[in-house]
Amino acid sequence: MSDRHWVRDVRQRQEVLSLPFGLGYTIDITQTLTALAAAGMPARVEAFDRLRFDDGRTAFLATPDPTTTITEHDGAVGRVDDVILLPGGSEGGVLSLVRRYPDLVVVNGKRGRVWADGRQVHGTSMQREATPGWRTVFAIARSIAMHGGGTHAIADRTGIRFETVRAAMPTLGAHVFHTPLGWEATDRPALVDWALAAYPGYGGVRTCWRRDTTIDQQADELIGLGGVMSDRWAAQQSGVLVAPDRLTAFFAKHPDMASLGYEPASADDATVKVIIPQDTTVLTSADGCCTDDFITAHVLYQDSWVTANTGAVHGLRQLLHFRSDLAHDLRWHPNNGEGEVS
């Protein structure tokens, strides 16, 4: 659609970070959980890449993200999981597996690729590099575009450590500059558009659920459990005219949806999609009960191509441009004083 051309243009001009397609891919494991339960092996989501069975065993989810970095828990060496699951059978998860388990040998006969000893030993490489700390860079860019501020203020607002913020600033380069009031965007609309269009996604795992109550009731309950809301419901909270008939809820730890009266559903029939994101800045930089409008726009853009979503994304973009300009004017208004540098 023509209203989406600005996203394509920003992605084609990508000049801040080196980001491969699929970096923030989210896998839906609703059917995996349903099948496990039917087989007498009920499991629950423990983290964005991990399930835990009722008998105490853990299962590592091989993500389709080919750039995922796997780290051991608590400095432990060797395997810490009892089962390895390939929810979609995606070859992209192979790199995650072979990095973590050097003794694992994987062969893709159709494509002539072989992995062993923690690396690909035969065939065309599918390894693609991504700029380290890309999630941090996007969270910082969103914060500067909307609020400006010094390094300490950005750290407090995003929940990212001060040292990490300071180390990530050079990545934004000429797109930001330092002032007596802290960091500012060199071109605010351009930085807003970049943070909207170039963001590759929050990643992680998704489960889909349905319950026959209103979306408002479901949102209120999930907010009470510590969830951060997004999708059309969150867009409407920001004043964008779109039917609030869909809800995406981000959690650091998956809630027990069955005990809340929900049933597993397909993505099309679900009233709530629960996501445990790899990009934890989605949780730490949320505005109140909702994700920031950047993430909500990303959820709407990626979910479908329907006209209502395209209009909502465009509405959020206009809103972010307006808020960014307004906040900048308030910071630099003569009656606002000289402010404080963090």
mmCIF file of C-alpha atoms in Angstrom, residues 88-334:
data_model
loop_
_atom_site.group_PDB
_atom_site.id
_atom_site.type_symbol
_atom_site.label_atom_id
_atom_site.label_comp_id
_atom_site.label_asym_id
_atom_site.label_seq_id
_atom_site.Cartn_x
_atom_site.Cartn_y
_atom_site.Cartn_z
ATOM 1 C CA GLY A 88 8.854 -24.747 13.226
ATOM 2 C CA GLY A 89 11.756 -26.824 12.035
ATOM 3 C CA SER A 90 13.395 -23.616 10.818
ATOM 4 C CA GLU A 91 17.002 -23.957 9.738
ATOM 5 C CA GLY A 92 17.646 -20.551 11.262
ATOM 6 C CA GLY A 93 17.629 -22.131 14.711
ATOM 7 C CA VAL A 94 20.536 -24.380 13.799
ATOM 8 C CA LEU A 95 23.142 -21.734 14.581
ATOM 9 C CA SER A 96 21.724 -21.283 18.061
ATOM 10 C CA LEU A 97 21.897 -25.025 18.645
ATOM 11 C CA VAL A 98 25.390 -25.691 17.333
ATOM 12 C CA ARG A 99 26.861 -22.744 19.222
ATOM 13 C CA ARG A 100 25.432 -24.018 22.469
ATOM 14 C CA TYR A 101 26.042 -27.730 21.898
ATOM 15 C CA PRO A 102 29.403 -28.307 20.122
ATOM 16 C CA ASP A 103 28.842 -32.073 20.113
ATOM 17 C CA LEU A 104 25.682 -31.696 18.035
ATOM 18 C CA VAL A 105 25.906 -32.522 14.321
ATOM 19 C CA VAL A 106 23.158 -31.224 12.046
ATOM 20 C CA VAL A 107 22.780 -31.932 8.342
ATOM 21 C CA ASN A 108 20.489 -30.236 5.836
ATOM 22 C CA GLY A 109 20.699 -32.615 2.904
ATOM 23 C CA LYS A 110 18.488 -30.513 0.627
ATOM 24 C CA ARG A 111 20.759 -27.486 0.914
ATOM 25 C CA GLY A 112 24.008 -29.368 1.477
ATOM 26 C CA ARG A 113 24.809 -27.727 4.806
ATOM 27 C CA VAL A 114 26.553 -29.459 7.703
ATOM 28 C CA TRP A 115 27.206 -28.183 11.228
ATOM 29 C CA ALA A 116 29.612 -29.770 13.726
ATOM 30 C CA ASP A 117 31.961 -28.733 16.519
ATOM 31 C CA GLY A 118 29.947 -25.575 17.072
ATOM 32 C CA ARG A 119 30.224 -24.228 13.525
ATOM 33 C CA GLN A 120 29.187 -24.780 9.925
ATOM 34 C CA VAL A 121 31.713 -27.063 8.270
ATOM 35 C CA HIS A 122 30.200 -27.495 4.815
ATOM 36 C CA GLY A 123 27.921 -25.639 2.411
ATOM 37 C CA THR A 124 27.035 -22.010 1.798
ATOM 38 C CA SER A 125 27.059 -19.969 4.980
ATOM 39 C CA MET A 126 23.856 -18.564 6.449
ATOM 40 C CA GLN A 127 25.714 -16.589 9.146
ATOM 41 C CA ARG A 128 24.853 -12.907 9.097
ATOM 42 C CA GLU A 129 26.302 -10.274 11.392
ATOM 43 C CA ALA A 130 24.226 -7.840 13.391
ATOM 44 C CA THR A 131 25.471 -4.789 15.237
ATOM 45 C CA PRO A 132 25.978 -5.744 18.910
ATOM 46 C CA GLY A 133 23.481 -4.161 21.273
ATOM 47 C CA TRP A 134 20.941 -3.271 18.582
ATOM 48 C CA ARG A 135 18.066 -3.526 21.066
ATOM 49 C CA THR A 136 19.762 -0.976 23.297
ATOM 50 C CA VAL A 137 20.396 1.370 20.380
ATOM 51 C CA PHE A 138 16.738 1.338 19.356
ATOM 52 C CA ALA A 139 15.552 1.971 22.925
ATOM 53 C CA ILE A 140 17.969 4.906 23.225
ATOM 54 C CA ALA A 141 16.913 6.310 19.847
ATOM 55 C CA ARG A 142 13.245 6.149 20.855
ATOM 56 C CA SER A 143 14.012 7.927 24.123
ATOM 57 C CA ILE A 144 16.075 10.705 22.526
ATOM 58 C CA ALA A 145 13.558 11.297 19.746
ATOM 59 C CA MET A 146 10.735 11.788 22.241
ATOM 60 C CA HIS A 147 12.402 13.142 25.373
ATOM 61 C CA GLY A 148 15.989 14.186 24.720
ATOM 62 C CA GLY A 149 18.002 14.325 27.932
ATOM 63 C CA GLY A 150 21.387 13.398 29.324
ATOM 64 C CA THR A 151 22.852 9.929 29.557
ATOM 65 C CA HIS A 152 21.656 9.404 33.125
ATOM 66 C CA ALA A 153 18.127 10.515 32.191
ATOM 67 C CA ILE A 154 18.076 8.119 29.233
ATOM 68 C CA ALA A 155 19.265 5.279 31.469
ATOM 69 C CA ASP A 156 16.543 6.015 34.037
ATOM 70 C CA ARG A 157 13.849 6.253 31.372
ATOM 71 C CA THR A 158 14.788 3.095 29.470
ATOM 72 C CA GLY A 159 15.901 0.918 32.372
ATOM 73 C CA ILE A 160 19.272 0.410 30.668
ATOM 74 C CA ARG A 161 22.467 0.733 32.697
ATOM 75 C CA PHE A 162 24.240 4.096 32.429
ATOM 76 C CA GLU A 163 27.462 2.455 31.237
ATOM 77 C CA THR A 164 25.571 0.605 28.512
ATOM 78 C CA VAL A 165 23.850 3.767 27.324
ATOM 79 C CA ARG A 166 27.136 5.638 27.170
ATOM 80 C CA ALA A 167 28.811 2.815 25.234
ATOM 81 C CA ALA A 168 25.951 2.688 22.711
ATOM 82 C CA MET A 169 25.831 6.418 21.933
ATOM 83 C CA PRO A 170 28.626 6.372 19.293
ATOM 84 C CA THR A 171 26.487 3.981 17.202
ATOM 85 C CA LEU A 172 23.933 6.735 16.629
ATOM 86 C CA GLY A 173 26.758 8.985 15.441
ATOM 87 C CA ALA A 174 25.704 12.139 13.626
ATOM 88 C CA HIS A 175 22.023 11.304 14.110
ATOM 89 C CA VAL A 176 22.261 12.777 17.630
ATOM 90 C CA PHE A 177 24.264 15.599 19.174
ATOM 91 C CA HIS A 178 24.958 16.820 22.698
ATOM 92 C CA THR A 179 23.569 20.097 24.052
ATOM 93 C CA PRO A 180 23.496 21.861 27.434
ATOM 94 C CA LEU A 181 20.219 20.028 28.069
ATOM 95 C CA GLY A 182 21.548 16.621 27.025
ATOM 96 C CA TRP A 183 21.218 14.601 23.841
ATOM 97 C CA GLU A 184 18.972 15.714 21.000
ATOM 98 C CA ALA A 185 18.129 14.268 17.594
ATOM 99 C CA THR A 186 19.817 15.990 14.673
ATOM 100 C CA ASP A 187 16.612 15.494 12.674
ATOM 101 C CA ARG A 188 13.705 14.535 14.927
ATOM 102 C CA PRO A 189 11.223 13.340 12.260
ATOM 103 C CA ALA A 190 13.988 11.300 10.611
ATOM 104 C CA LEU A 191 14.981 9.651 13.906
ATOM 105 C CA VAL A 192 11.329 8.919 14.721
ATOM 106 C CA ASP A 193 10.843 7.318 11.318
ATOM 107 C CA TRP A 194 14.061 5.311 11.650
ATOM 108 C CA ALA A 195 13.076 3.970 15.085
ATOM 109 C CA LEU A 196 9.666 3.027 13.674
ATOM 110 C CA ALA A 197 10.638 1.523 10.341
ATOM 111 C CA ALA A 198 14.079 -0.015 10.895
ATOM 112 C CA TYR A 199 13.252 -1.791 14.166
ATOM 113 C CA PRO A 200 13.529 -5.506 13.316
ATOM 114 C CA GLY A 201 11.283 -6.739 16.118
ATOM 115 C CA TYR A 202 11.199 -7.807 19.733
ATOM 116 C CA GLY A 203 11.662 -11.514 19.017
ATOM 117 C CA GLY A 204 10.875 -14.238 21.520
ATOM 118 C CA VAL A 205 7.918 -16.595 21.683
ATOM 119 C CA ARG A 206 4.193 -16.007 21.307
ATOM 120 C CA THR A 207 1.169 -17.903 22.554
ATOM 121 C CA CYS A 208 -2.426 -17.175 21.517
ATOM 122 C CA TRP A 209 -5.471 -17.303 23.789
ATOM 123 C CA ARG A 210 -9.185 -16.599 23.770
ATOM 124 C CA ARG A 211 -11.745 -15.694 26.402
ATOM 125 C CA ASP A 212 -15.292 -14.444 25.918
ATOM 126 C CA THR A 213 -15.040 -11.193 27.871
ATOM 127 C CA THR A 214 -14.396 -7.659 26.676
ATOM 128 C CA ILE A 215 -10.921 -6.607 25.563
ATOM 129 C CA ASP A 216 -10.953 -3.875 28.226
ATOM 130 C CA GLN A 217 -11.581 -6.437 30.966
ATOM 131 C CA GLN A 218 -8.816 -8.669 29.650
ATOM 132 C CA ALA A 219 -6.389 -5.759 29.403
ATOM 133 C CA ASP A 220 -7.131 -4.565 32.947
ATOM 134 C CA GLU A 221 -6.576 -8.045 34.355
ATOM 135 C CA LEU A 222 -3.314 -8.616 32.483
ATOM 136 C CA ILE A 223 -2.025 -5.164 33.461
ATOM 137 C CA GLY A 224 -2.683 -6.139 37.067
ATOM 138 C CA LEU A 225 -0.440 -9.165 36.548
ATOM 139 C CA GLY A 226 2.416 -6.960 35.362
ATOM 140 C CA GLY A 227 1.820 -7.171 31.624
ATOM 141 C CA VAL A 228 2.573 -4.410 29.148
ATOM 142 C CA MET A 229 -0.146 -3.996 26.552
ATOM 143 C CA SER A 230 0.110 -3.326 22.817
ATOM 144 C CA ASP A 231 -1.753 -3.766 19.513
ATOM 145 C CA ARG A 232 -4.985 -1.996 18.596
ATOM 146 C CA TRP A 233 -6.102 -1.642 22.215
ATOM 147 C CA ALA A 234 -2.932 0.256 23.101
ATOM 148 C CA ALA A 235 -3.167 2.365 19.949
ATOM 149 C CA GLN A 236 -6.626 3.515 20.973
ATOM 150 C CA GLN A 237 -5.299 4.490 24.412
ATOM 151 C CA SER A 238 -2.985 6.878 22.559
ATOM 152 C CA GLY A 239 -5.937 8.452 20.768
ATOM 153 C CA VAL A 240 -5.613 6.660 17.418
ATOM 154 C CA LEU A 241 -9.034 5.839 15.977
ATOM 155 C CA VAL A 242 -8.923 2.090 15.453
ATOM 156 C CA ALA A 243 -11.201 -0.668 16.729
ATOM 157 C CA PRO A 244 -9.686 -1.888 20.049
ATOM 158 C CA ASP A 245 -10.562 -5.487 19.242
ATOM 159 C CA ARG A 246 -7.074 -6.982 19.539
ATOM 160 C CA LEU A 247 -4.610 -7.154 22.374
ATOM 161 C CA THR A 248 -0.952 -8.163 22.542
ATOM 162 C CA ALA A 249 0.494 -8.494 26.038
ATOM 163 C CA PHE A 250 4.228 -8.531 26.787
ATOM 164 C CA PHE A 251 5.414 -10.329 29.915
ATOM 165 C CA ALA A 252 8.803 -11.110 31.414
ATOM 166 C CA LYS A 253 7.284 -14.325 32.780
ATOM 167 C CA HIS A 254 4.362 -16.085 31.129
ATOM 168 C CA PRO A 255 1.162 -15.979 33.241
ATOM 169 C CA ASP A 256 -0.994 -19.053 33.794
ATOM 170 C CA MET A 257 -3.615 -18.213 31.196
ATOM 171 C CA ALA A 258 -5.639 -21.389 31.743
ATOM 172 C CA SER A 259 -6.239 -20.473 35.382
ATOM 173 C CA LEU A 260 -7.557 -17.093 34.190
ATOM 174 C CA GLY A 261 -10.190 -18.800 32.065
ATOM 175 C CA TYR A 262 -8.433 -18.616 28.709
ATOM 176 C CA GLU A 263 -8.254 -21.372 26.112
ATOM 177 C CA PRO A 264 -5.540 -21.832 23.462
ATOM 178 C CA ALA A 265 -6.579 -20.334 20.141
ATOM 179 C CA SER A 266 -5.298 -19.778 16.639
ATOM 180 C CA ALA A 267 -3.684 -16.452 15.819
ATOM 181 C CA ASP A 268 -6.797 -15.384 13.881
ATOM 182 C CA ASP A 269 -9.251 -16.304 16.637
ATOM 183 C CA ALA A 270 -7.235 -15.129 19.649
ATOM 184 C CA THR A 271 -8.390 -12.230 21.809
ATOM 185 C CA VAL A 272 -4.957 -12.012 23.460
ATOM 186 C CA LYS A 273 -1.466 -12.792 22.200
ATOM 187 C CA VAL A 274 1.087 -13.220 24.986
ATOM 188 C CA ILE A 275 4.701 -12.540 24.045
ATOM 189 C CA ILE A 276 7.863 -13.173 26.076
ATOM 190 C CA PRO A 277 10.229 -10.864 24.175
ATOM 191 C CA GLN A 278 13.949 -11.208 23.601
ATOM 192 C CA ASP A 279 14.098 -7.424 23.504
ATOM 193 C CA THR A 280 13.473 -6.651 27.170
ATOM 194 C CA THR A 281 13.570 -2.893 26.521
ATOM 195 C CA VAL A 282 9.969 -3.390 25.353
ATOM 196 C CA LEU A 283 9.143 -3.981 29.017
ATOM 197 C CA THR A 284 11.443 -1.477 30.711
ATOM 198 C CA SER A 285 10.660 1.519 28.507
ATOM 199 C CA ALA A 286 6.892 1.111 28.462
ATOM 200 C CA ASP A 287 4.733 4.210 28.936
ATOM 201 C CA GLY A 288 2.482 3.318 31.843
ATOM 202 C CA CYS A 289 0.314 0.295 31.038
ATOM 203 C CA CYS A 290 1.207 0.316 27.358
ATOM 204 C CA THR A 291 4.303 -0.191 25.283
ATOM 205 C CA ASP A 292 5.612 2.985 23.746
ATOM 206 C CA ASP A 293 3.881 3.922 20.515
ATOM 207 C CA PHE A 294 6.924 2.848 18.490
ATOM 208 C CA ILE A 295 6.462 -0.781 19.541
ATOM 209 C CA THR A 296 2.694 -0.623 19.131
ATOM 210 C CA ALA A 297 3.154 0.671 15.581
ATOM 211 C CA HIS A 298 5.564 -2.201 14.908
ATOM 212 C CA VAL A 299 3.033 -4.754 16.211
ATOM 213 C CA LEU A 300 0.319 -3.329 13.963
ATOM 214 C CA TYR A 301 2.576 -3.068 10.923
ATOM 215 C CA GLN A 302 3.889 -6.621 11.173
ATOM 216 C CA ASP A 303 0.626 -8.321 12.031
ATOM 217 C CA SER A 304 -1.298 -7.738 8.825
ATOM 218 C CA TRP A 305 -1.771 -5.579 5.757
ATOM 219 C CA VAL A 306 -5.350 -4.592 6.459
ATOM 220 C CA THR A 307 -6.278 -0.968 5.831
ATOM 221 C CA ALA A 308 -7.253 -0.374 9.470
ATOM 222 C CA ASN A 309 -3.769 -1.311 10.634
ATOM 223 C CA THR A 310 -2.066 0.786 7.967
ATOM 224 C CA GLY A 311 -4.142 3.774 9.018
ATOM 225 C CA ALA A 312 -3.336 3.168 12.685
ATOM 226 C CA VAL A 313 0.399 2.962 12.000
ATOM 227 C CA HIS A 314 0.253 6.208 10.043
ATOM 228 C CA GLY A 315 -1.733 7.800 12.880
ATOM 229 C CA LEU A 316 0.857 6.726 15.443
ATOM 230 C CA ARG A 317 3.632 8.068 13.225
ATOM 231 C CA GLN A 318 1.950 11.470 12.995
ATOM 232 C CA LEU A 319 1.347 11.441 16.742
ATOM 233 C CA LEU A 320 4.999 10.664 17.466
ATOM 234 C CA HIS A 321 6.149 13.475 15.156
ATOM 235 C CA PHE A 322 3.838 15.919 16.947
ATOM 236 C CA ARG A 323 4.836 14.799 20.446
ATOM 237 C CA SER A 324 8.525 14.897 19.565
ATOM 238 C CA ASP A 325 8.277 18.469 18.279
ATOM 239 C CA LEU A 326 6.123 19.576 21.216
ATOM 240 C CA ALA A 327 8.457 18.068 23.806
ATOM 241 C CA HIS A 328 11.447 19.683 22.093
ATOM 242 C CA ASP A 329 9.739 23.103 22.120
ATOM 243 C CA LEU A 330 8.885 22.768 25.809
ATOM 244 C CA ARG A 331 12.472 21.803 26.669
ATOM 245 C CA TRP A 332 13.941 24.754 24.812
ATOM 246 C CA HIS A 333 11.282 27.385 25.485
ATOM 247 C CA PRO A 334 12.900 30.514 26.989
#
